[in-house]
Every structure is written in C-alpha cells, then in structure tokens.
GROMACS .gro file of C-alpha atoms in nm:
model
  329
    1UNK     CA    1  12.613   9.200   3.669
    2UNK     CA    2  12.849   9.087   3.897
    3UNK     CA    3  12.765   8.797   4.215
    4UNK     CA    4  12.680   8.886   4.530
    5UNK     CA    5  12.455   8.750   4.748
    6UNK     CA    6  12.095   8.757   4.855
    7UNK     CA    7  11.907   8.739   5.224
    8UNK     CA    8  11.531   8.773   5.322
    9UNK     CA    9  11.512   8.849   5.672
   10UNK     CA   10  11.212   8.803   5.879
   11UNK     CA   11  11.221   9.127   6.070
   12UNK     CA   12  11.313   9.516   5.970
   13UNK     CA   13  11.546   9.471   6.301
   14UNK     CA   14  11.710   9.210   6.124
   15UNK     CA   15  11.780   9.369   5.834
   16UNK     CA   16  11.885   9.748   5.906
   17UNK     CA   17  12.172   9.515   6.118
   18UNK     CA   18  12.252   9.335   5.839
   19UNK     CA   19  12.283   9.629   5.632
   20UNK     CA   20  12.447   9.820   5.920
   21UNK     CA   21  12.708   9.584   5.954
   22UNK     CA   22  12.852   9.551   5.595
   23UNK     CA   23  12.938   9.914   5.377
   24UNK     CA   24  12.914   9.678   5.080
   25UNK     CA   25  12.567   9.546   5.159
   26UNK     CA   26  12.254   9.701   5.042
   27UNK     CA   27  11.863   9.682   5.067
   28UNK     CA   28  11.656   9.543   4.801
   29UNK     CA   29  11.286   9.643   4.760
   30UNK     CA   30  11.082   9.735   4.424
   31UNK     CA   31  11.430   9.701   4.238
   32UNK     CA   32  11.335   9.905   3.946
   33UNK     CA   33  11.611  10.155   3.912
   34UNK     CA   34  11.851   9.990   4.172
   35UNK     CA   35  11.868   9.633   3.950
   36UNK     CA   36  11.889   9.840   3.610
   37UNK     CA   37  12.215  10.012   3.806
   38UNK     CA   38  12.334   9.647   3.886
   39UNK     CA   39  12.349   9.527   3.548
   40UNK     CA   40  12.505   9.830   3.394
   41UNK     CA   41  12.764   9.829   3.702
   42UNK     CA   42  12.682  10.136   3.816
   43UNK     CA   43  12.644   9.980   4.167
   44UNK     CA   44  12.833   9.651   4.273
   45UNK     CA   45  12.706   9.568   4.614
   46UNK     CA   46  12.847   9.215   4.777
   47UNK     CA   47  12.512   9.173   4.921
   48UNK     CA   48  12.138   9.230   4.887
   49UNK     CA   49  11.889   9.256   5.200
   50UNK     CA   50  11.548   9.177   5.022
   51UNK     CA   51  11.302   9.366   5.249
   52UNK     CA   52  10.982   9.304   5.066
   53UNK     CA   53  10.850   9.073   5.345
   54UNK     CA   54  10.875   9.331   5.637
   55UNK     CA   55  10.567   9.492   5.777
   56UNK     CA   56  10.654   9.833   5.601
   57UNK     CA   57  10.349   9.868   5.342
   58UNK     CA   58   9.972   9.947   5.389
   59UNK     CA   59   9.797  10.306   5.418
   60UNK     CA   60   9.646  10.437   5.725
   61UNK     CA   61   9.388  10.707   5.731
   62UNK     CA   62   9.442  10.980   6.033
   63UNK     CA   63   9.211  11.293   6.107
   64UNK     CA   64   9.525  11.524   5.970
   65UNK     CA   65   9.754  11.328   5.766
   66UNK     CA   66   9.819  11.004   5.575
   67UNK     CA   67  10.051  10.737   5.669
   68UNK     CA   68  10.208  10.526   5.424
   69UNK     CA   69  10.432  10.239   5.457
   70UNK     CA   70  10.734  10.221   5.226
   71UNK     CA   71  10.674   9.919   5.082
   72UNK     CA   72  10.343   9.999   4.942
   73UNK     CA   73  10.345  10.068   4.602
   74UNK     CA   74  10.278  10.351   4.366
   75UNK     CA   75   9.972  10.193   4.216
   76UNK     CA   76   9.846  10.153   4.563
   77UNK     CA   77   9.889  10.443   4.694
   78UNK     CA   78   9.708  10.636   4.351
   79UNK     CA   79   9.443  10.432   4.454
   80UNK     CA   80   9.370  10.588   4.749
   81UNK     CA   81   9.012  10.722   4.770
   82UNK     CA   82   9.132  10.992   5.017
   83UNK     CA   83   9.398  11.080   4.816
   84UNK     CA   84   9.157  11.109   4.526
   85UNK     CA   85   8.971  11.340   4.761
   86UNK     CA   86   9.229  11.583   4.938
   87UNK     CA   87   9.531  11.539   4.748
   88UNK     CA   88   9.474  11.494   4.386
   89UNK     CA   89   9.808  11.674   4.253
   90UNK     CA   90  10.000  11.322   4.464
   91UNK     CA   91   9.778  11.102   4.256
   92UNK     CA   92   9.837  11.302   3.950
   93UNK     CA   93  10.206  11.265   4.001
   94UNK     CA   94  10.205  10.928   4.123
   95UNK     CA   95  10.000  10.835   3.747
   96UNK     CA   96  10.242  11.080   3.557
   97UNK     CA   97  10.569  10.905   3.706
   98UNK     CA   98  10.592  10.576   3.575
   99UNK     CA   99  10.411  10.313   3.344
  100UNK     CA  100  10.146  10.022   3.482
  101UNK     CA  101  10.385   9.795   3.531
  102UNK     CA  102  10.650  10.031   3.677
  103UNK     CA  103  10.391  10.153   3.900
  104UNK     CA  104  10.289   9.846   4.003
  105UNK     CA  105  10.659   9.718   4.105
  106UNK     CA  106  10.822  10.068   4.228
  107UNK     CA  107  10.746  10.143   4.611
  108UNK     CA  108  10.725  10.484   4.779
  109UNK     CA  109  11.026  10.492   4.999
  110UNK     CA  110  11.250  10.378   4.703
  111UNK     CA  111  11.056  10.606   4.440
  112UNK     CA  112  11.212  10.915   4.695
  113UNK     CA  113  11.564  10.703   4.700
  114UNK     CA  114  11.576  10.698   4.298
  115UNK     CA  115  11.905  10.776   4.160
  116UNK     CA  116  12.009  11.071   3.964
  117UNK     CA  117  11.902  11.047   3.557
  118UNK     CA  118  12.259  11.193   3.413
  119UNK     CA  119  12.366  10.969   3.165
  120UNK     CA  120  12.712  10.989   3.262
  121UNK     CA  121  12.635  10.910   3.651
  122UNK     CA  122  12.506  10.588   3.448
  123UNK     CA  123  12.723  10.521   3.184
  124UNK     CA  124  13.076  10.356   3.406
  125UNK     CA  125  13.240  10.401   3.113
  126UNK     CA  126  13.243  10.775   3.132
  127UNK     CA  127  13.539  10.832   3.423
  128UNK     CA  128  13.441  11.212   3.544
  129UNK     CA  129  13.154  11.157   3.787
  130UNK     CA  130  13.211  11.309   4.059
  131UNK     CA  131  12.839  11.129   4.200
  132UNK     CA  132  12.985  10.754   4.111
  133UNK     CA  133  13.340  10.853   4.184
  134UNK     CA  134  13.421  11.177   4.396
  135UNK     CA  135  13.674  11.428   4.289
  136UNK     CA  136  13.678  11.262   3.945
  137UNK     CA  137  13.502  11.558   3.773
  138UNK     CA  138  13.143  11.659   3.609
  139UNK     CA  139  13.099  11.499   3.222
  140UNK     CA  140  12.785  11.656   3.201
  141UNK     CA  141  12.874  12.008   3.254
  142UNK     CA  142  13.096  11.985   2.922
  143UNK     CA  143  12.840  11.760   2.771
  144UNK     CA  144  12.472  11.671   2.679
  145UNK     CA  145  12.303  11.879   2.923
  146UNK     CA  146  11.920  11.888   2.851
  147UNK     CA  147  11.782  11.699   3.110
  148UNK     CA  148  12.008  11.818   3.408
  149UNK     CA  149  11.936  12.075   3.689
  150UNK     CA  150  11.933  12.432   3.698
  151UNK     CA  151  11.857  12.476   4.040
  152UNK     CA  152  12.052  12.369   4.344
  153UNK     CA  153  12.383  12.300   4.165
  154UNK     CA  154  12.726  12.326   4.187
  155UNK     CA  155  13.053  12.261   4.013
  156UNK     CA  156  13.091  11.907   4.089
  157UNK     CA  157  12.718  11.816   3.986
  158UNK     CA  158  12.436  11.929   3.797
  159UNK     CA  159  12.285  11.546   3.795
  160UNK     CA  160  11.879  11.622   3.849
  161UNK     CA  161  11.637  11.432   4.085
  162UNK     CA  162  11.353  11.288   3.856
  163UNK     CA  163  11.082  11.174   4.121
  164UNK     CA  164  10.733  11.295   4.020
  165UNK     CA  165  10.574  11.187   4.356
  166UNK     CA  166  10.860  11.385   4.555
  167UNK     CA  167  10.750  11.757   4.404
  168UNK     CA  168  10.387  11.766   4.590
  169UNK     CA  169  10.575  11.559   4.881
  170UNK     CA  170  10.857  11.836   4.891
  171UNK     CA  171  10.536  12.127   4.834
  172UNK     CA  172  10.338  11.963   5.136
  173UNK     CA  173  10.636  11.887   5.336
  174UNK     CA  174  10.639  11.514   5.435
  175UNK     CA  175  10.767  11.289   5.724
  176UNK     CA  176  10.975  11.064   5.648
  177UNK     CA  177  11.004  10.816   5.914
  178UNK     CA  178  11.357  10.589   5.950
  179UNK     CA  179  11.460  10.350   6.103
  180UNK     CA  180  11.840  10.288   6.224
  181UNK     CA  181  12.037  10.043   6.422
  182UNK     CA  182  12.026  10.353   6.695
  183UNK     CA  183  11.608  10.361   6.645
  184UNK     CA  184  11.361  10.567   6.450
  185UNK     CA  185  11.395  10.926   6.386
  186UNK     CA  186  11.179  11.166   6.184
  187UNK     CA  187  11.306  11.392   5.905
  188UNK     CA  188  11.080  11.639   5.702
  189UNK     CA  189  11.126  11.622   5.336
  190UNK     CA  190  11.231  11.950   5.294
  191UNK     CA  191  11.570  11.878   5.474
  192UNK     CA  192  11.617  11.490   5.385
  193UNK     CA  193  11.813  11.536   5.041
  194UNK     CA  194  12.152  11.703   5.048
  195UNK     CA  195  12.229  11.978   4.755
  196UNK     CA  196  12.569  11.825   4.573
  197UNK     CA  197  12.770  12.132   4.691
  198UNK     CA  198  13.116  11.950   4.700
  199UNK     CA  199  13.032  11.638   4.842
  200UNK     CA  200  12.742  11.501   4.486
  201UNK     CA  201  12.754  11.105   4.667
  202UNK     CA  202  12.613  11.183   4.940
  203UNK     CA  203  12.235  11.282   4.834
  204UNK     CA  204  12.048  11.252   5.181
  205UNK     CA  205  12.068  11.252   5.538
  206UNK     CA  206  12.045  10.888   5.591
  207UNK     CA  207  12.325  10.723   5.727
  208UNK     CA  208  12.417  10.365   5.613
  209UNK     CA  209  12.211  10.072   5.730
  210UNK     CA  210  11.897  10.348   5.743
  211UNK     CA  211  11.595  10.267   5.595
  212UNK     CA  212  11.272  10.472   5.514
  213UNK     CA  213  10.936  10.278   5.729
  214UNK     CA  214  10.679  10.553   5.679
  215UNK     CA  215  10.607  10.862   5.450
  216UNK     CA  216  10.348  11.066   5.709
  217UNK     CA  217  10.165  11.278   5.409
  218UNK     CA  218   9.958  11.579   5.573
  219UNK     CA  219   9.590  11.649   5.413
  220UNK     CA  220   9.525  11.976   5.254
  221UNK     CA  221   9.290  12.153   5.429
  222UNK     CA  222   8.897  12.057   5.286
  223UNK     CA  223   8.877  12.269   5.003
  224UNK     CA  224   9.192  12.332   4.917
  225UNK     CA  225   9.247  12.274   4.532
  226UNK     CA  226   9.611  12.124   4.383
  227UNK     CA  227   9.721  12.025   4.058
  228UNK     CA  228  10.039  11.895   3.937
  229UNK     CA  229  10.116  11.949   3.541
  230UNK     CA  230  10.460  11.744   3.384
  231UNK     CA  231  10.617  11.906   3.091
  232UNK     CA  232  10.845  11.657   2.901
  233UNK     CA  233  10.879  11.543   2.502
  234UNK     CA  234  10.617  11.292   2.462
  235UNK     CA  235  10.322  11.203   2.607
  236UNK     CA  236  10.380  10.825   2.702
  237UNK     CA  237  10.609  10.733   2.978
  238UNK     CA  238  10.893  10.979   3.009
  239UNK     CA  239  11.080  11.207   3.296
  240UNK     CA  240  11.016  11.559   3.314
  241UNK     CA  241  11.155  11.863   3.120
  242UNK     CA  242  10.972  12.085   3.387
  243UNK     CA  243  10.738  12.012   3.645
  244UNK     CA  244  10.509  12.217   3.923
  245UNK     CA  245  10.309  12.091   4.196
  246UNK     CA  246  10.090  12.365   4.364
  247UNK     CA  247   9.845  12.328   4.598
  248UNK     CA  248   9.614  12.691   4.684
  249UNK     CA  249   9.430  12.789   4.981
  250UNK     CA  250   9.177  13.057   4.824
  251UNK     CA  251   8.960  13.323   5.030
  252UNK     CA  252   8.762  13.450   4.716
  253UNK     CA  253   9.014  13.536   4.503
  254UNK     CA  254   9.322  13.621   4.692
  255UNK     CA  255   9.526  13.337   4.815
  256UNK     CA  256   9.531  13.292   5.201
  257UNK     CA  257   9.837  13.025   5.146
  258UNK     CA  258  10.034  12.846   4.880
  259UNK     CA  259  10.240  12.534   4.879
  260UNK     CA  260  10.452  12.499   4.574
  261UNK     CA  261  10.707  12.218   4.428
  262UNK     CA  262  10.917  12.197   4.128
  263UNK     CA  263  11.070  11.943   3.951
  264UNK     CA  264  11.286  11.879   3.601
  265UNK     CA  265  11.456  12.194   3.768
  266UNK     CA  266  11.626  12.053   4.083
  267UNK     CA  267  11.912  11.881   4.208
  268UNK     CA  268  11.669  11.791   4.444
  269UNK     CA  269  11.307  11.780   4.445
  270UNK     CA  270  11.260  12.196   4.475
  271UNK     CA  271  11.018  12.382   4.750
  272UNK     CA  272  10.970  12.713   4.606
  273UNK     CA  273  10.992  12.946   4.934
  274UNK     CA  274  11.008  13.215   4.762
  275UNK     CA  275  10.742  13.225   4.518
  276UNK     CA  276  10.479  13.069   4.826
  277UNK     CA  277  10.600  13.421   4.962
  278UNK     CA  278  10.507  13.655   4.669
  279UNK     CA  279  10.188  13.462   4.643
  280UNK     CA  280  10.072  13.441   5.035
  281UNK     CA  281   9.773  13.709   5.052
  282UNK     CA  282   9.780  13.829   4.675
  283UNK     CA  283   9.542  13.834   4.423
  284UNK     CA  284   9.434  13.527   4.196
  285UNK     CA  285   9.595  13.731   3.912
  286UNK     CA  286   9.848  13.593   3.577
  287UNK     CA  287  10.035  13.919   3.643
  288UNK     CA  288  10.077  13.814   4.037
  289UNK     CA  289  10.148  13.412   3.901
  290UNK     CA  290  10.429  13.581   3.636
  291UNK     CA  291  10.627  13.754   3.955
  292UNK     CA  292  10.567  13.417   4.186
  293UNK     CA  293  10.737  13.181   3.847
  294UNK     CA  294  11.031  13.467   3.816
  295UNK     CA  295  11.117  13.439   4.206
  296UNK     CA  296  11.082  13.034   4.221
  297UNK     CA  297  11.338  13.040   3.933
  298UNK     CA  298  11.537  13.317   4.093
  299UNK     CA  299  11.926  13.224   4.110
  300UNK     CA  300  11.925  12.940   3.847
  301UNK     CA  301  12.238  12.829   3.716
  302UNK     CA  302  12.206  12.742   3.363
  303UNK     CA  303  12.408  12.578   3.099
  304UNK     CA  304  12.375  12.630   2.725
  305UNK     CA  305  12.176  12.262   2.684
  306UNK     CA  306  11.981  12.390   2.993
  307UNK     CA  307  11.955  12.775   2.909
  308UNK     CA  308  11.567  12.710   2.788
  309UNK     CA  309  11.469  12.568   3.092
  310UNK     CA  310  11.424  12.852   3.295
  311UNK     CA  311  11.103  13.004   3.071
  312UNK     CA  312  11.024  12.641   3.058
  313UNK     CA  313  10.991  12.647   3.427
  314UNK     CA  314  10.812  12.975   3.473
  315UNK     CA  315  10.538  12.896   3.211
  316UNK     CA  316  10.470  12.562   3.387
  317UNK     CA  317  10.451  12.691   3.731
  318UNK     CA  318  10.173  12.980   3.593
  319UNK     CA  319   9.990  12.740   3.389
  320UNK     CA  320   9.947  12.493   3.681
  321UNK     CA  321   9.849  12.863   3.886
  322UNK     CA  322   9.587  12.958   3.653
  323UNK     CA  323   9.425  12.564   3.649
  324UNK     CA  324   9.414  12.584   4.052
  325UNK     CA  325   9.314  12.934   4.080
  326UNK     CA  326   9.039  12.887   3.809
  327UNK     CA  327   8.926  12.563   3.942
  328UNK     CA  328   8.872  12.702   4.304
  329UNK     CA  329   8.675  13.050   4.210
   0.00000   0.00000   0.00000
C-alpha cells in the first residue's frame, strides 16, 4: 500500500469540502472492500477523509418508511425489530451478505458503494480494464467469466455488482439521500448506478466530494410477504451466483402488486420491470411465475462462462415466487 494521508473531521461539512477539493482524496468509512483495494493497489488515493465520527448512523422509525443513516452498520440495521416485522427479505439479505465480523464493520451507504467483484478490475496486474483504466479493454470478456453479469452489459464491461442488501433496496426503490458541497439532493435507487455502456468508471450519479447521509427505506404495506433466496457454491460466506428479492401484495390468490430485484445477474443491482408487469393482477400460479422469470431475464447477454446463468436466474426468481406466494395464501 502506498502513503497517503489520513484526517478525521469534526463535521460532514468539513469533510465533503475536503473531499471536494482534492480528485485524489477519498472518504473512509467501514473500509472493508475500499482498504482490501488499497493494499492490492487497485486504488491509490493521496488522502483519506475518515468519516466514522459524523452524525450519519442511527435508525429512525416513520409511519411509511425507514430512515437509516449511512454509517450504521449492517448488523445494526438486521437488527431492526421493524425490519424483522415489514421487511424481512432486507434482513435476509443483510444476514446472507457478509460474515459477523464483516457485518459488524461494513456500513450501509458503503455496502451500496462496493466495488465491482471481476478479478481483473482487481488484479493491477491485468492491463485491459476498461473500469480501473478506460479504453484499455475488457479481460474478462476473453476470460474467466462465471461470476460476471449478464444483464446490463456492454462491450467495455461485464464486471457485476455483488451487494445483497441493494436487490430488495433496488425491488422497493430507496432514497438515497447525499450530500454535496452544493447541498443535499435525493436520488431513488433505481436511477443512482450508471449501466457501463462506454463509460464502466463511472458507476453512479454521484459527483466527487458526494457522500451518501441517509438510505429512506419505504415499509411494505402490513401484510405484504417478501423473501429473498441467494444462490451461490457454498453455504458459508460467499457472493451470489443468482439472487431474487420479491416482495408480493396478494388479494387471495392473484397478486394485486409485485416488487422484484435481482442480483448475481446485474451490472447493477437489477429491478425487474418487466416481470412486476406480467405478474401485476395474475394468478398465484408456477405457470404465471415461469413467464414473469423468462421476461426478468429477457435480453441477457451471455458469455460461454456465463451461458448457465440465465436458467440459474429464472429458477431462483420462481422458487423465491412460490415461497412468497405459498407463505401469504
């Protein structure tokens, strides 16, 4: 790891102008994938703006939603009794993402700020990484490509988003809440990451010196029954091969409304639009959950090491269908 230096400021004013100020600088919170990056010299910032001390963590319980403070961390936040209550598939993700000790380090807004999982993006060595170094090329699409997108991709990038947590965020359609040296603005999940397209380094809509204060989490309706289900190769700590978050608003058996999320799939985490669609006033029915997986994996892009992923994907996203639709009739 190379030097650089270190500051604590006292207030988040403070630091989003320190960060601002200096392209080089960075912030510093949970530190578990951004330090790992350090060492292997992925990233070489000249400066570090610890922001563990700023007022950005705690939860706060509204009459329609959530609010969560980005420094609070995943271990908190699963602990949640309301959470427990209205949105069990976030606790099951936030349990399913990460080990204890992970958990108990890794913090929300930097859990949705993780880097990409493509072992080239990682690996400086490797010189075509078009993420790490634009218009150098994409070593994954001529190499190992198993745990890499099939959705959302282009080109230049394949690189997948791993967040557990962010596939029921993406499904229920956060706020996240920034704050820049021009103020605070709100951006829904659903348009804060950026598809690679031609431009893979630039993976969301902040702008530098931004920096997540809030996720604003909306509560399901009372009633509503969600369920998130992670596909990967073993059972102990490990990112996903294929994931589905699904939440279901059920009138007897047809389904009144349907919030999906994928993930394992996606260059970012993935709202399935389309498959909510085939779903919205259908019948609780496998047949019905078959045509909803085969329009959420409509227009994938595959690879031969990612070729399997698409049944992958559609068997996950009925199984996790059938458990919510059985649990709510």
């Amino acid at each position: 790891m190379r030097p650089f230096e270190y500051v604590r400021p006292a207030e988040t004013e403070q630091a989003v102008a320190a960060v601002t100020a200096d392209p080089r600088t960075s912030f510093l919170a949970g530190g578990t994938t951004q330090l790992d990056l350090m060492k292997d010299g992925v990233l070489e910032p000249d400066q570090l703006v610890d922001i563990t001390r700023l007022p950005l963590k705690g939860i706060m319980h509204a009459d329609s939603a959530v609010h969560v403070g980005a420094l609070t961390t995943m271990e908190e936040l699963a602990a949640d009794p309301l959470l427990r209550e209205r949105l069990p598939f976030v606790r099951e993700a936030l349990l399913l993402g990460a080990s204890t000790q992970l958990r108990n380090m890794a913090t929300i807004g930097g859990n949705l700020l993780q880097r990409a999982r493509c072992r080239y993006f990682r690996d400086p060595t490797v010189a075509a990484c078009n993420k790490r170094s634009p218009g150098s090329g994409c070593a994954a699409i001529h190499g190992i490509q198993r745990m890499h997108a099939i959705l959302g991709t282009s080109d230049q990038c394949i690189a997948l988003h791993a967040s557990d947590v962010a596939v029921p965020f993406v499904a229920l359609n956060v706020t996240v809440h920034i704050q820049g040296a021009d103020g605070p603005r709100a951006v829904p999940l659903t348009q804060f990451y950026r598809e690679p397209g031609t431009t893979p380094h630039i993976e969301n809509v902040l702008n530098h010196g931004e920096l997540i204060t809030e996720v604003e989490i909306p509560l399901l309706p009372e009633g509503v029954r969600s369920h998130y289900l992670k596909v990967r190769d073993r059972v102990s700590y490990e990112f996903a091969l294929t994931s589905a978050g699904v939440a279901l608003h059920m009138d007897g058996d047809t389904i009144r409304e349907a919030r999906i999320g994928l993930g394992g799939v996606g260059t970012v985490p993935w709202r399935a639009w389309k498959a909510e669609d085939v779903l919205r006033g259908a019948t609780a029915s496998t047949e019905n959950f078959r045509a909803a997986a085969e329009a959420a994996l409509e227009g994938a892009r595959t690879l031969p090491g990612t070729a399997f992923k698409v049944e992958l994907a559609e068997r996950t996203l009925v199984r996790t269908l059938e458990t919510v639709a059985g649990a709510s009739s």
